[in-house]
Short mmCIF file of C-alpha atoms in Angstrom, two decimals:
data_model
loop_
_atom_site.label_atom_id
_atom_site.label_comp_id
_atom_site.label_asym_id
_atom_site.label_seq_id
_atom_site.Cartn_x
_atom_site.Cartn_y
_atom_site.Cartn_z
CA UNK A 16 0.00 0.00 0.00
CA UNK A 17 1.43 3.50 -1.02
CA UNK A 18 2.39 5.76 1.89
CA UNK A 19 3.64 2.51 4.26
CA UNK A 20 6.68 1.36 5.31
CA UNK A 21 9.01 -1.44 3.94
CA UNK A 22 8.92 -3.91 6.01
CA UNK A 23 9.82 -6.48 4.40
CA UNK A 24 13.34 -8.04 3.79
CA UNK A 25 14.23 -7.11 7.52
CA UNK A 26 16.05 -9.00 10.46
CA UNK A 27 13.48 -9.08 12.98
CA UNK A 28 15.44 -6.29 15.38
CA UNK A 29 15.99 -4.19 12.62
CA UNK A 30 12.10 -4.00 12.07
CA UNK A 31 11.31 -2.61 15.69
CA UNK A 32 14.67 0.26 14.51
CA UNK A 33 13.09 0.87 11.22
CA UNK A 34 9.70 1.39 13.43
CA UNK A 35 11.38 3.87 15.65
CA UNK A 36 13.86 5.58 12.76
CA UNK A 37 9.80 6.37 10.96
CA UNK A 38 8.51 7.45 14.79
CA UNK A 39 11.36 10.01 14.54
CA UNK A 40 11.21 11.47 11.28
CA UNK A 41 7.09 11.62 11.23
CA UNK A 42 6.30 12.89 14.77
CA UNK A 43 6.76 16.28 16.07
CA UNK A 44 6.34 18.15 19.09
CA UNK A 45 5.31 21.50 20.17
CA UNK A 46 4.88 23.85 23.73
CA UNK A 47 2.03 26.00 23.80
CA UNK A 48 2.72 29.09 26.08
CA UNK A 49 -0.08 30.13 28.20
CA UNK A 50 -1.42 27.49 30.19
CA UNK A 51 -1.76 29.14 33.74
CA UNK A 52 -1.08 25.61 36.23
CA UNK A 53 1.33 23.43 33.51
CA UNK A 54 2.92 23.23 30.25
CA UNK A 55 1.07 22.14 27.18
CA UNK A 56 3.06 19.61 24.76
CA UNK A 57 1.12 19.14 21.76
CA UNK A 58 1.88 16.48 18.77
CA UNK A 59 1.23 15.60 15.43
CA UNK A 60 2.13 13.39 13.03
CA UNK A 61 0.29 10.81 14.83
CA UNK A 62 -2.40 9.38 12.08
CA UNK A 63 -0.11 8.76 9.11
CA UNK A 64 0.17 5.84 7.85
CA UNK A 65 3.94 5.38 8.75
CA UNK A 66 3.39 6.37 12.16
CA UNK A 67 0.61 3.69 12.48
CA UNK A 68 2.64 0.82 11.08
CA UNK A 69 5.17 1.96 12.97
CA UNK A 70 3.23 2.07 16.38
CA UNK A 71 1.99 -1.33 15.75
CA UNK A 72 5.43 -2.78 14.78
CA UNK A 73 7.49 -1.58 18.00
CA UNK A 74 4.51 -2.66 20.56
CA UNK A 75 5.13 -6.03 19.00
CA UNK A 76 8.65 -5.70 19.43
CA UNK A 77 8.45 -4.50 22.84
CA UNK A 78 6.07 -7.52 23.83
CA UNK A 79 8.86 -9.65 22.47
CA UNK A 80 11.45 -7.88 24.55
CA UNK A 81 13.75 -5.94 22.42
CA UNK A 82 13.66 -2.74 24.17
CA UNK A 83 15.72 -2.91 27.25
CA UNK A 84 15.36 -0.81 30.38
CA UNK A 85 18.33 1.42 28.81
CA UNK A 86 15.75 2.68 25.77
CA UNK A 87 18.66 0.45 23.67
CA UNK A 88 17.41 -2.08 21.75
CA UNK A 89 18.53 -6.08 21.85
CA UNK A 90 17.59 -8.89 20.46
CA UNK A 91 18.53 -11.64 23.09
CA UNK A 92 15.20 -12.24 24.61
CA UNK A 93 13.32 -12.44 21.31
CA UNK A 94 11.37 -15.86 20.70
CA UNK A 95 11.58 -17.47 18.09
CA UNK A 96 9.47 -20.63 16.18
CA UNK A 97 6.37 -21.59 16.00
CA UNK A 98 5.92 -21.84 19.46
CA UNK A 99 7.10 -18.22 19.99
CA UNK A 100 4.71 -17.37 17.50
CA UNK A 101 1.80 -18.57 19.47
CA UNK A 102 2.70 -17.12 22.21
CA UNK A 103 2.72 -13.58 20.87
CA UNK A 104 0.08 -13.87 19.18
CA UNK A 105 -1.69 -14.81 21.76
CA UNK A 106 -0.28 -12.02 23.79
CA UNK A 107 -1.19 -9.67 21.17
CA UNK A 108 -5.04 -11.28 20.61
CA UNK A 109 -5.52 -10.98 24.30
CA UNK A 110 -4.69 -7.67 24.12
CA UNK A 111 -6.41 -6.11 21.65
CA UNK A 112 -8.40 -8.52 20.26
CA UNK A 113 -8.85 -10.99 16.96
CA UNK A 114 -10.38 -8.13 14.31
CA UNK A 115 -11.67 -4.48 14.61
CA UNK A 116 -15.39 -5.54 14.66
CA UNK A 117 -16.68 -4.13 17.96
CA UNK A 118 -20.54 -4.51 17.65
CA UNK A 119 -21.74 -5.89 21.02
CA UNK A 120 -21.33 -3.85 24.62
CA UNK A 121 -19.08 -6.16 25.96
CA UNK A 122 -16.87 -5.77 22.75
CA UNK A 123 -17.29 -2.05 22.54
CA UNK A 124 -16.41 -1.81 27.15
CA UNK A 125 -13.29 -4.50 25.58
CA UNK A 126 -12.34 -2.00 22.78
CA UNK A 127 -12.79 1.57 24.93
CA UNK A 128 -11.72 0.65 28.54
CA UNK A 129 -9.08 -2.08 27.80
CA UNK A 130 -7.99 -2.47 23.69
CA UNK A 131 -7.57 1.54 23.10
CA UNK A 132 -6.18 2.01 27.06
CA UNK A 133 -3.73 -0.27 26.57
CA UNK A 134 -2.53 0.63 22.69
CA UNK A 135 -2.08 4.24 24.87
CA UNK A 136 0.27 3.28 27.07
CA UNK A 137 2.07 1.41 24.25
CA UNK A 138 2.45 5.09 22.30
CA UNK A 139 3.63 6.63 25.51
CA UNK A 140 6.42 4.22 25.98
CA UNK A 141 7.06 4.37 22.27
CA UNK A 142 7.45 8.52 22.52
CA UNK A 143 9.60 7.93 25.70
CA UNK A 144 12.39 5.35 23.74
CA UNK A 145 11.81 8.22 20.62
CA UNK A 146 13.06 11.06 23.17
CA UNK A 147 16.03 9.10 24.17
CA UNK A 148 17.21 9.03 21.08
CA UNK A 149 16.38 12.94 19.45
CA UNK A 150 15.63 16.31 20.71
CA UNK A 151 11.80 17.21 21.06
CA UNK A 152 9.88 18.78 23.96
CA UNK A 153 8.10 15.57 25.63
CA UNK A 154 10.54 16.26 28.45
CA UNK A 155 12.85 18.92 28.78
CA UNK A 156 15.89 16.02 28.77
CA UNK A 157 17.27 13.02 26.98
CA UNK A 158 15.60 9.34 28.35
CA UNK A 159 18.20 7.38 30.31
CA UNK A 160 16.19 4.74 31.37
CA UNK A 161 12.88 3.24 31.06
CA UNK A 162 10.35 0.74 33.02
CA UNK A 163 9.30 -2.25 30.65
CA UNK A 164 5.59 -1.75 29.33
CA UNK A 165 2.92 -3.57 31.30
CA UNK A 166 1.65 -6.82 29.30
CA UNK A 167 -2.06 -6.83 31.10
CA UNK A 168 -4.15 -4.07 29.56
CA UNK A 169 -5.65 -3.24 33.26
CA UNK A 170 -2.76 -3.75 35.31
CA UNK A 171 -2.34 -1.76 38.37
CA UNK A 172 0.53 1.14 38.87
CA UNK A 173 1.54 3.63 37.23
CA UNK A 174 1.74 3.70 33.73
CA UNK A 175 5.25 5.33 32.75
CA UNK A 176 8.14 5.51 35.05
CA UNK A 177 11.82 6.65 33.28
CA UNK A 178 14.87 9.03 34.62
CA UNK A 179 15.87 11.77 32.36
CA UNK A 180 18.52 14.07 32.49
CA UNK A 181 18.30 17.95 32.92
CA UNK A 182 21.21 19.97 33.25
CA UNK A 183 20.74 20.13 37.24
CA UNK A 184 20.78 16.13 37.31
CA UNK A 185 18.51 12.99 36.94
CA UNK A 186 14.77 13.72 37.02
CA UNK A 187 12.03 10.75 37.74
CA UNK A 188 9.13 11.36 35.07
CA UNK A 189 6.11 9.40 36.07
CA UNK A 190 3.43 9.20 32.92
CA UNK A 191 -0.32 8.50 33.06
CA UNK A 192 -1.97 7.71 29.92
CA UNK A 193 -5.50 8.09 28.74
CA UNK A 194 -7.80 7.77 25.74
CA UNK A 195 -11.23 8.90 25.19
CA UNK A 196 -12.66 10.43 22.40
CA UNK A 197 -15.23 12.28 23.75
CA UNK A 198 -13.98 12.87 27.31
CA UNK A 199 -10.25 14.12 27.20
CA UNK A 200 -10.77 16.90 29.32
CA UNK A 201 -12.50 14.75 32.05
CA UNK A 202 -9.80 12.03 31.73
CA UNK A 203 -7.06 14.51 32.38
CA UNK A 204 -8.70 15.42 35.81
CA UNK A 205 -8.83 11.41 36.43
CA UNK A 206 -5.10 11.31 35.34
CA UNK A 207 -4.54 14.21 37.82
CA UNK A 208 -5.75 12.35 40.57
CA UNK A 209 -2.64 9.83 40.35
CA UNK A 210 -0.43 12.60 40.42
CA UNK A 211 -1.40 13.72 43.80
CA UNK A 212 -1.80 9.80 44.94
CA UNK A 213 1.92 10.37 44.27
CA UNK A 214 2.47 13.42 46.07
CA UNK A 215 0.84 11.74 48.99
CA UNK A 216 3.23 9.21 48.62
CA UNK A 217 1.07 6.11 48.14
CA UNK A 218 3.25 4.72 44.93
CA UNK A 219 6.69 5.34 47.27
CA UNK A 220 7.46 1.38 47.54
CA UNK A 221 6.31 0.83 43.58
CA UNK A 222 8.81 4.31 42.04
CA UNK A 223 12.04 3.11 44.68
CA UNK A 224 11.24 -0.88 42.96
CA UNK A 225 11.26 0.83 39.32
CA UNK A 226 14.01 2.91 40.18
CA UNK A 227 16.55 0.60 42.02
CA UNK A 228 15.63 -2.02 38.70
CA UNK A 229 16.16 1.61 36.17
CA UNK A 230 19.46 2.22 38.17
CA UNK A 231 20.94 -0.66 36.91
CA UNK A 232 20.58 0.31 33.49
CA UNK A 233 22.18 3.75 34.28
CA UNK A 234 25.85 5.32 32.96
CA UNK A 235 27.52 4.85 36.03
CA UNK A 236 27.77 9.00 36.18
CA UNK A 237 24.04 9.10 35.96
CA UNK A 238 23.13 6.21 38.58
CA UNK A 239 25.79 7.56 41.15
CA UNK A 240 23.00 10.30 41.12
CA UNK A 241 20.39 8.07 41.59
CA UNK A 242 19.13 7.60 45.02
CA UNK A 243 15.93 6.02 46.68
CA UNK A 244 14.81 9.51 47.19
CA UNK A 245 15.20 11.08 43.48
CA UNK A 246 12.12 10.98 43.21
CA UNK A 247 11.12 12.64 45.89
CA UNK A 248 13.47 15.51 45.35
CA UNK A 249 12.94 15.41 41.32
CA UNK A 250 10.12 14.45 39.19
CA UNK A 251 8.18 15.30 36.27
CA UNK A 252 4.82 14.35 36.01
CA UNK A 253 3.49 13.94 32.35
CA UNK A 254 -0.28 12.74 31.73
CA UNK A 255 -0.52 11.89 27.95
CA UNK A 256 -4.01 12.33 26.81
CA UNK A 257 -5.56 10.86 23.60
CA UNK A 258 -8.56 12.58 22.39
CA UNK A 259 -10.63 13.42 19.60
CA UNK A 260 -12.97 16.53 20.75
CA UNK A 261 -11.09 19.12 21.34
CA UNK A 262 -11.27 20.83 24.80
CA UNK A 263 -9.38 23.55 26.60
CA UNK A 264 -5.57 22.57 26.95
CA UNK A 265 -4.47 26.07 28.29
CA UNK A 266 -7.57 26.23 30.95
CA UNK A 267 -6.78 26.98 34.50
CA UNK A 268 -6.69 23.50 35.73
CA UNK A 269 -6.56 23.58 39.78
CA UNK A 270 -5.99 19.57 40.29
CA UNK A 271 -2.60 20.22 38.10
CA UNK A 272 -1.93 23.43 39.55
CA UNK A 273 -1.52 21.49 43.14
CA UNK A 274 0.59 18.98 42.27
CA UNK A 275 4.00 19.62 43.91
CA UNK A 276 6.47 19.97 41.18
CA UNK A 277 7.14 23.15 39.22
CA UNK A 278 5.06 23.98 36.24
CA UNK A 279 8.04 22.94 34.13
CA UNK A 280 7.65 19.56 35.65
CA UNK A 281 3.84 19.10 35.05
CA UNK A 282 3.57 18.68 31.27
CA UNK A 283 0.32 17.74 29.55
CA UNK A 284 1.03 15.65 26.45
CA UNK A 285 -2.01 16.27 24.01
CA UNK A 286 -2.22 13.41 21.14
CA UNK A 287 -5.56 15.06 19.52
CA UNK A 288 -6.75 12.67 16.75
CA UNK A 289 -8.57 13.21 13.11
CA UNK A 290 -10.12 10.25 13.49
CA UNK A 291 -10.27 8.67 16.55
CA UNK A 292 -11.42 5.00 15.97
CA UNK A 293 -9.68 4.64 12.84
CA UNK A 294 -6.06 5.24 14.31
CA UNK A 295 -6.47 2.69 16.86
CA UNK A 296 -7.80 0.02 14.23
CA UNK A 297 -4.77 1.08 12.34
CA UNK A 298 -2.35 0.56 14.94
CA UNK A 299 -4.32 -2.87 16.19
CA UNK A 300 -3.84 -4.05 12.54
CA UNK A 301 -0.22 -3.22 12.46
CA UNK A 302 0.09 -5.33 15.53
CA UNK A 303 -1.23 -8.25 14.17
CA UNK A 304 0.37 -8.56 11.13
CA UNK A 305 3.79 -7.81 12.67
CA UNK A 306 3.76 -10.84 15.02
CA UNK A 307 5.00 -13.12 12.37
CA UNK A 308 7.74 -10.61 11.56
CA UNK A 309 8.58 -10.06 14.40
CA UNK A 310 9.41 -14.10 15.64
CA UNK A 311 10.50 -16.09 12.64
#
């Protein structure tokens, strides 16, 4: 089909690079000034049909495990065979399901609350291993390290733990995603509420687990720096919202405005879609016809 990658002819690591080379060249990223309580990060680039393939492609590879805590990528722990092809493809069916058809409620609750969520989270950890490789304003530093994406689509915790650096040192950046189509502006008050679960320090034992696991990853100048307090001291807080209708992104929000860290530190990621529906089918088709190119 015109307009879509080559993915043919490709070792299977070299797929999930070629995936993340397109990311780079197709997405971009831009502040908004004059949001009164955080910073406004929009993007676009999002619904073409290289970025979709290319979505779909490096959540495959990242179920397989090429994408190591270090945002590097490796092919050790890739399966392989038929009977690693099963077994991603049943990870991958369990996750977002055999076909786009959603007719029934229980298939349209699967496709909103669970398929869509979880194809979120995917893109946010996607953007994350993007930024530690070029320049853009998702965070104001490169990505040193990066928690492994969750493999349940409602799996407890947060959503997006990583250290990046800013001049001043290490910074924690914990991301919440969410996707509605109708509802973005509600769904970024719901993300807000984690944020101050945070501040309140319920997720303490869950950020020092992720952190002492990141740490290990590190440059040893960077996890000398590291300490079961970072993030504590330093973190960014970075709800990435995928939405449809658009709604206010520079509105006076007061559940962001207090949240502990500096406004610097409390950047909304806005992912506002053409067509809402269609990019997750997109990206859900990707998936599945990635697995067997993925484990040969």
């Amino acid at each position: 089909m015109d307009g879509l990658p080559n993915f043919t002819a490709l070792e299977p690591l070299d797929l999930v690079e070629r995936a993340l080379q397109d990311l780079q060249e197709e997405l971009s990223f831009e502040e908004i000034e004059g949001a009164p309580t955080h910073t406004v990060i929009s993007a676009s680039g999002l619904e073409s049909p290289s970025s979709t393939a290319a979505f779909g492609m490096y959540l495959v590879g990242a179920l397989a495990g090429a994408v190591r805590h270090d945002a590097q990528l490796c092919a050790d722990m890739l399966p392989s065979g038929i009977d690693g092809q099963q077994e991603l493809t049943w990870a991958v069916t369990r996750l977002i399901g055999e076909n786009n058809t959603f007719t029934s409620k229980p298939e349209i609750s699967f496709r909103d609350t669970k398929r869509n969520a979880w194809i979120a989270e995917g893109v946010m950890h996607a953007l994350l291993v993007v930024r530690a490789r070029v320049e853009n304003s998702l965070l104001s530093g490169p990505v040193n390290a990066l928690a492994e994406l969750h493999t349940i689509p409602t799996q407890q915790g947060l959503d997006a733990v990583a250290i990046y650096s800013e001049p001043s040192g290490p910074v924690v950046a914990i991301g919440e995603s969410k996707a509605s189509r109708l509802g973005g502006s509600a769904q970024l008050t719901e993300a807000s509420q984690i944020f101050r679960d945070v501040d309140e320090l319920k997720y303490g034992p869950e950020l020092r687990s992720k952190l002492a696991t990141l740490k290990m990853a590190l440059p040893s100048e960077i996890a000398e720096l590291v300490s079961n307090s970072l993030w504590l001291q330093h973190r960014c807080y970075f709800p990435m919202i995928v939405h449809e209708l658009e709604f206010d992104l520079l509105a006076k929000r007061d559940a962001l405005g207090r949240l502990l860290p500096s406004i610097e530190r409390r950047r909304v990621i806005a992912l506002r879609l053409k067509e809402f529906h269609d990019f997750f089918n997109s990206v859900a088709d990707s998936m599945r016809s990635s697995v067997l190119k993925v484990v040969v």
